[in-house]
Amino acid sequence: MNADGRWTVEVDRSVCVGNRMCVATAPEVFALVDGKARPRTERVAAGAELVDAYESCPVSAIVLRGETGEQIDPEA
Ligand code: SF4
C-alpha cells in the first residue's frame, strides 16, 4: 500500500448511493451533499482512515489517485 504523501480523492456521484459510510469513517474528508458524498478537499494525506473509508463504500464510488494521478487500490 502506498501510504506516503498525499492522495487525490474523487467520488463518482453517479454511482454513490449516499449511505454515509465514508462520511462516518472519514468526516474530515467526505461530506454528504444533496444526498451523495463529495470530497471536502481534493488532496488529502494518505492514511488508514481514508483506506477504511475507501473499503467501506459498498459500490466502489471512491477513487484514490497518487501523486502522478495513477489510480491506487489500497486493498491490493
Ligand atoms: S460510502 Fe460510497 S456509497 Fe456511501 S456515501 Fe460514501 S461514496 Fe457514497
Coordinates of C-alpha atoms in Angstrom, one line a residue, residues 4-64:
D4 CA 3.1 8.1 1.7
G5 CA 2.4 11.6 0.6
R6 CA -0.9 12.9 -0.5
W7 CA -3.7 11.3 -2.5
T8 CA -6.4 12.8 -4.7
V9 CA -9.9 11.8 -3.7
E10 CA -12.8 11.6 -6.1
V11 CA -16.3 10.3 -5.6
D12 CA -18.3 9.0 -8.6
R13 CA -21.6 10.6 -7.7
S14 CA -23.3 8.7 -10.5
V15 CA -22.5 5.5 -8.5
C16 CA -22.7 6.7 -4.9
V17 CA -25.9 5.6 -3.1
G18 CA -25.5 8.0 -0.2
N19 CA -25.3 5.6 2.6
R20 CA -22.8 7.9 4.5
M21 CA -20.3 5.2 5.3
C22 CA -17.4 7.3 4.1
V23 CA -18.7 10.3 5.9
A24 CA -18.9 8.4 9.2
T25 CA -15.5 6.9 8.7
A26 CA -13.6 10.0 7.5
P27 CA -15.8 13.0 8.2
E28 CA -12.9 15.5 7.6
V29 CA -12.5 14.1 4.1
F30 CA -16.1 13.4 3.0
A31 CA -19.4 15.3 3.3
L32 CA -22.9 14.4 2.1
V33 CA -24.2 17.0 -0.4
D34 CA -27.6 16.6 -2.0
G35 CA -27.8 13.0 -0.8
K36 CA -24.4 11.9 -2.2
A37 CA -20.9 12.0 -1.0
R38 CA -18.4 14.7 -2.1
P39 CA -14.8 15.2 -1.0
R40 CA -14.3 18.2 1.2
T41 CA -10.9 18.7 -0.3
E42 CA -9.3 17.1 -3.3
R43 CA -5.8 16.4 -1.9
V44 CA -5.6 14.7 1.4
A45 CA -2.9 13.0 3.4
A46 CA -2.8 9.3 2.7
G47 CA -3.7 7.2 5.8
A48 CA -5.6 4.4 7.4
E49 CA -8.8 6.3 7.9
L50 CA -9.0 7.1 4.2
V51 CA -8.3 3.5 3.3
D52 CA -11.1 2.5 5.8
A53 CA -13.5 4.9 4.0
Y54 CA -12.5 3.5 0.6
E55 CA -13.1 0.0 1.8
S56 CA -16.4 0.8 3.4
C57 CA -18.0 2.0 0.2
P58 CA -20.4 -0.7 -1.0
V59 CA -20.4 0.4 -4.6
S60 CA -16.8 1.4 -5.1
A61 CA -17.6 5.0 -5.8
I62 CA -14.5 6.3 -4.2
V63 CA -11.4 6.7 -6.4
L64 CA -8.0 7.4 -4.9

